[in-house]
CSV table of C-alpha atoms and ligand atoms in Angstrom, one decimal:
chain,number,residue,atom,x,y,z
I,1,UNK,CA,13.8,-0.9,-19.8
I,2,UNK,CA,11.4,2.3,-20.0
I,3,UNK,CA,9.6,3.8,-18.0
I,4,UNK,CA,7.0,6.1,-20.2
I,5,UNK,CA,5.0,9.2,-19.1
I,6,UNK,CA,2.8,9.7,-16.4
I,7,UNK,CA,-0.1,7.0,-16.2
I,8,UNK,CA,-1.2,8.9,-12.7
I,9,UNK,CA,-0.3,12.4,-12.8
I,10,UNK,CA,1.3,14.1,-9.6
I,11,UNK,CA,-2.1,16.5,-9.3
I,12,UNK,CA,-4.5,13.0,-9.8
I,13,UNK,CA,-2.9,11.3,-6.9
I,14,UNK,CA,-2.6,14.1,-4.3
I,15,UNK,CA,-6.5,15.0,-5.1
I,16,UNK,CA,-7.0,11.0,-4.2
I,17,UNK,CA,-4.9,10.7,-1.7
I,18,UNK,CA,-6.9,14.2,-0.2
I,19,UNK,CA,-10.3,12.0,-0.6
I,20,UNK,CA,-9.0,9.0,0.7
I,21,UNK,CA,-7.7,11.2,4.2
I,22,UNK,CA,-10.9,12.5,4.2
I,23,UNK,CA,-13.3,9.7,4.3
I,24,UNK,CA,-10.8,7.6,6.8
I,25,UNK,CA,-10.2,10.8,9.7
I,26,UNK,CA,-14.6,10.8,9.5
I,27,UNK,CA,-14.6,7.1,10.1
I,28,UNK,CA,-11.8,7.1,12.5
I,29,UNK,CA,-13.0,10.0,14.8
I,30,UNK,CA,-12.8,9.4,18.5
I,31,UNK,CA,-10.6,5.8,17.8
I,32,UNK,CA,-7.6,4.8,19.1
I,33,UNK,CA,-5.9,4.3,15.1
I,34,UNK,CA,-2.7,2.7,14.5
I,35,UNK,CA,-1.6,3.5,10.9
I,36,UNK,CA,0.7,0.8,9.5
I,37,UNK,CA,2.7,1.1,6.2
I,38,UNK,CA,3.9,-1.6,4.6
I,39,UNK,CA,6.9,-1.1,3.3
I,40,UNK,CA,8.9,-0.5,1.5
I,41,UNK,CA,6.1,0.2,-1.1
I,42,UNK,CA,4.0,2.0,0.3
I,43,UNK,CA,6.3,4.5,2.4
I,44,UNK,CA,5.6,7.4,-0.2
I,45,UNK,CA,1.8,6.9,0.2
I,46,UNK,CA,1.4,6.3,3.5
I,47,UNK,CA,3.8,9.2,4.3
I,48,UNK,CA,1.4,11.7,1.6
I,49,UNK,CA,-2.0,9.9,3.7
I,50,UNK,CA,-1.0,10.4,7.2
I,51,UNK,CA,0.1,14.3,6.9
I,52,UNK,CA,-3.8,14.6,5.5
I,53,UNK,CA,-5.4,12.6,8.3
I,54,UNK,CA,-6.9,15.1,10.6
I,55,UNK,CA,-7.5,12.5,13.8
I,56,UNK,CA,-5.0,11.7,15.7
I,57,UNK,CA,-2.9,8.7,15.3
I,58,UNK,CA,0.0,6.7,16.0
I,59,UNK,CA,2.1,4.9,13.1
I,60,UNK,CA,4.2,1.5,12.7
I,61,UNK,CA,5.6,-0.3,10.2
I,62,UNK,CA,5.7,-3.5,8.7
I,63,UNK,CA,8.1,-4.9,6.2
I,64,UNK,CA,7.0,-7.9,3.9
I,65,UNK,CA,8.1,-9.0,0.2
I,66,UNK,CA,7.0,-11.3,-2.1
I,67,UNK,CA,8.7,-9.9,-5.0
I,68,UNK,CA,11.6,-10.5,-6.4
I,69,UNK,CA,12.5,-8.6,-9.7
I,70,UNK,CA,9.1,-8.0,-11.2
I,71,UNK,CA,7.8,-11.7,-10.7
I,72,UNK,CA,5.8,-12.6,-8.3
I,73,UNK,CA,6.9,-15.5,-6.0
I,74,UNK,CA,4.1,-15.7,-4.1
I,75,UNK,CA,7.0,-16.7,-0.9
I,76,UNK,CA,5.5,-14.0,1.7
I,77,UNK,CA,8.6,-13.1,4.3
I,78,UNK,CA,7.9,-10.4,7.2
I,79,UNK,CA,11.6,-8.8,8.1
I,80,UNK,CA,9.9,-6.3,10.1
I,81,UNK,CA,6.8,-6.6,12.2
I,82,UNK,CA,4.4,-4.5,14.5
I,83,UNK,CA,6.2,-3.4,17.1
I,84,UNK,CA,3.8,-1.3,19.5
I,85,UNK,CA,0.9,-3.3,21.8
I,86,UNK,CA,-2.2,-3.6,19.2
I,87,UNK,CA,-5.0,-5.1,21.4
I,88,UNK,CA,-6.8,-1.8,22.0
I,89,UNK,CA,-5.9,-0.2,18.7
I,90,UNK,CA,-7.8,0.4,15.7
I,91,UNK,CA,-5.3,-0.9,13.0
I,92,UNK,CA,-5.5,1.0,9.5
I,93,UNK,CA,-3.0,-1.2,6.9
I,94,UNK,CA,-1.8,1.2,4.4
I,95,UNK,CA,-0.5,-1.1,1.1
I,96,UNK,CA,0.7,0.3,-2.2
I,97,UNK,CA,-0.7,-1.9,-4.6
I,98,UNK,CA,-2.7,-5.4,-4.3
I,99,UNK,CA,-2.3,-7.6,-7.2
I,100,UNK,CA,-2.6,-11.3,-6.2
I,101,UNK,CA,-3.8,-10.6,-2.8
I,102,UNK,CA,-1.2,-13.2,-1.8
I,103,UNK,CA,0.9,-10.7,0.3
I,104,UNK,CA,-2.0,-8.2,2.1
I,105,UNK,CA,-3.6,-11.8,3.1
I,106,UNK,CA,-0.8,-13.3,5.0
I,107,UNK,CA,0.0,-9.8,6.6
I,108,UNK,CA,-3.8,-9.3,7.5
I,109,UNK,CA,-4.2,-12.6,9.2
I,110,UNK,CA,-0.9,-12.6,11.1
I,111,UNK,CA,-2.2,-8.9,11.9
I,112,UNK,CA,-5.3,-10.4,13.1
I,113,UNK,CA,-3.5,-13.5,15.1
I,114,UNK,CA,-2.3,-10.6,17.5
I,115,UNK,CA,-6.2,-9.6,18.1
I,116,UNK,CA,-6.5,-5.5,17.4
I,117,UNK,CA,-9.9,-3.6,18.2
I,118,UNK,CA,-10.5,-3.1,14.4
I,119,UNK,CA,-8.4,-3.8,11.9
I,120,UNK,CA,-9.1,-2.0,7.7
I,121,UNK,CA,-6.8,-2.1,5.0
I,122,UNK,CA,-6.1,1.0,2.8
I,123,UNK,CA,-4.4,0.1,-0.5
I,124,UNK,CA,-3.7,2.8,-3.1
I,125,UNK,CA,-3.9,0.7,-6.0
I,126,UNK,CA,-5.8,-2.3,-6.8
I,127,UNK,CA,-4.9,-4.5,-9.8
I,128,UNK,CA,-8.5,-6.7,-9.3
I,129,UNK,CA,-8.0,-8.6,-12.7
I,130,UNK,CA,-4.7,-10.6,-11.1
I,131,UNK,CA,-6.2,-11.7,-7.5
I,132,UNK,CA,-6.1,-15.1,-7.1
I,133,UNK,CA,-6.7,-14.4,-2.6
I,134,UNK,CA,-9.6,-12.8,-1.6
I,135,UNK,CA,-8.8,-10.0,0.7
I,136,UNK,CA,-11.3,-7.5,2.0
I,137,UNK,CA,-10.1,-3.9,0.8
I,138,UNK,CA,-12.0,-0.9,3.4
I,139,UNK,CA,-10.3,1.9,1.0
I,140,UNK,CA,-8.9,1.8,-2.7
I,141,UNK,CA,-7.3,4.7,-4.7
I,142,UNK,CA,-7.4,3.8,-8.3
I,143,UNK,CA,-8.1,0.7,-9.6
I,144,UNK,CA,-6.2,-0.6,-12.4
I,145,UNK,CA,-5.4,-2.7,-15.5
I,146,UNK,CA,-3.2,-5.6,-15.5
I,147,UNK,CA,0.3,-3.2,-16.0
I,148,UNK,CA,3.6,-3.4,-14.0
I,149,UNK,CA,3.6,-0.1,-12.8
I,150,UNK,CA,6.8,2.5,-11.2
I,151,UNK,CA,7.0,5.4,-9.0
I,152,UNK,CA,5.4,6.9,-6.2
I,153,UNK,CA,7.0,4.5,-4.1
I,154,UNK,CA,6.6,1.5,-6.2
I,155,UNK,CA,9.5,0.2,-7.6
I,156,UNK,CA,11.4,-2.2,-10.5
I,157,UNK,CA,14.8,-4.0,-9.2
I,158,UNK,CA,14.6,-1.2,-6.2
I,159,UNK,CA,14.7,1.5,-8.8
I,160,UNK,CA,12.0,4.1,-9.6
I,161,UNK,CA,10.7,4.8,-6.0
I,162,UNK,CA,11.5,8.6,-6.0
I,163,UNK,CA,9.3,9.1,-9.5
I,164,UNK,CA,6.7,11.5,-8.3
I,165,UNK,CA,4.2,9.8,-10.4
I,166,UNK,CA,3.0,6.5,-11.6
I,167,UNK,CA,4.0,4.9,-14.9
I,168,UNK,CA,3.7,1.9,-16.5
I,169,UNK,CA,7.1,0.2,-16.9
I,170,UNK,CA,8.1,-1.7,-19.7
I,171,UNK,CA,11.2,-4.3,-20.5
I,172,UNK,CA,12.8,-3.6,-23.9
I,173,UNK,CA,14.9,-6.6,-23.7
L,201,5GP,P1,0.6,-9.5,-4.3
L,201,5GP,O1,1.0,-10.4,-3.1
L,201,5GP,O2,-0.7,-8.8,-4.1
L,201,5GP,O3,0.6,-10.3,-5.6
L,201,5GP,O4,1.7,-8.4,-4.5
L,201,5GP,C1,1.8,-7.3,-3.7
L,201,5GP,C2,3.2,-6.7,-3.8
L,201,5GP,O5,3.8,-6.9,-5.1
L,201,5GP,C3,3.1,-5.2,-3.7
L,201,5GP,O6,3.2,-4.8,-2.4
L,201,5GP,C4,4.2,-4.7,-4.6
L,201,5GP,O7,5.4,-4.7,-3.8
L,201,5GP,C5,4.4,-5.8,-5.6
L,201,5GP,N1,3.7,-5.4,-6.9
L,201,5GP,C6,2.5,-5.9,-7.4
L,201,5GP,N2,2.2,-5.3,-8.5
L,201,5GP,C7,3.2,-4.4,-8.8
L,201,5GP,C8,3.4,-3.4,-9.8
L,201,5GP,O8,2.6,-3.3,-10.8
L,201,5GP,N3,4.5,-2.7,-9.7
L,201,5GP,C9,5.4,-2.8,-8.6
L,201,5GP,N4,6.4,-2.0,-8.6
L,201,5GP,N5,5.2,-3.7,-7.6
L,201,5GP,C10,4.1,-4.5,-7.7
């Protein structure tokens, strides 16, 4: 396995991250948000995002897989849900990546079973070219091509989270 040189540099994702912050505490002034990270993914980014959000917030957690070793089984499980009251919240989803959409979609409905005031999904990457589930996306990092990527959170086999950048991954064998 190898995991090659930066594909999103350390300075390219904290100037995103700084935009994305940005645009989300202007559209979020004067709401009750909820910030949810969906982990364990997305527990670097959302961690980077919420420090940079200048509104006040609240944050949960949700944990949901779907993965298992690189290959998508599209079998959705939640081990972790929601825990605070969300009725009078404005829920913000922070993902990592949506590739198939299969994942975000079942979390967003069940999300949206419980009935929140608003509810917008923040994803920091967006592989478009492998969604086979429409799922509506309020705030996107980078978009990119179909590549199994590692780091900043994301990982392969568990491994890889702590990389301070993004890289494409490769198997060797
Ligand atoms: P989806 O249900 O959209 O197909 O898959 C979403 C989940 O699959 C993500 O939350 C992430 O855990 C995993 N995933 C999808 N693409 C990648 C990738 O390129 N790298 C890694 N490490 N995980 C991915």
């Amino acid at each position: 396995m190898v995991v090659g040189r930066p594909f999103l540099t350390v300075e390219q994702i904290q100037r995103k991250v700084k935009e994305l912050a940005d645009v989300i505490s202007n559209d979020y002034e004067g709401k009750d948000l909820l910030a949810v990270g969906i982990l364990k993914g997305a527990f670097v980014f959302f961690s980077d995002l919420v420090r940079m959000i200048r509104t006040p917030l609240m944050v949960d957690f949700l944990i949901a897989s779907s993965y298992l070793r690189g290959d998508s089984t599209g079998d959705v499980k939640l081990h972790y849900d929601i825990r605070q009251e969300i009725a009078d919240k404005d829920i913000l989803l922070v993902e990592d990546i949506v590739d198939t959409g299969i994942t975000l979609n079942c979390i967003r409905e069940r999300v949206l079973m419980k009935g929140p005031r608003s509810l917008r999904i923040c994803t920091f990457l967006d592989k478009t070219e492998r969604r086979e589930v429409q799922v509506p996306l309020d705030y996107i990092g980078f978009s990119i091509p179909n590549e199994f990527v590692v780091g900043y959170g994301l990982d392969y086999d568990n491994k890889f989270r702590n990389l301070p950048y993004i890289s494409v991954f490769k198997k060797t064998t």
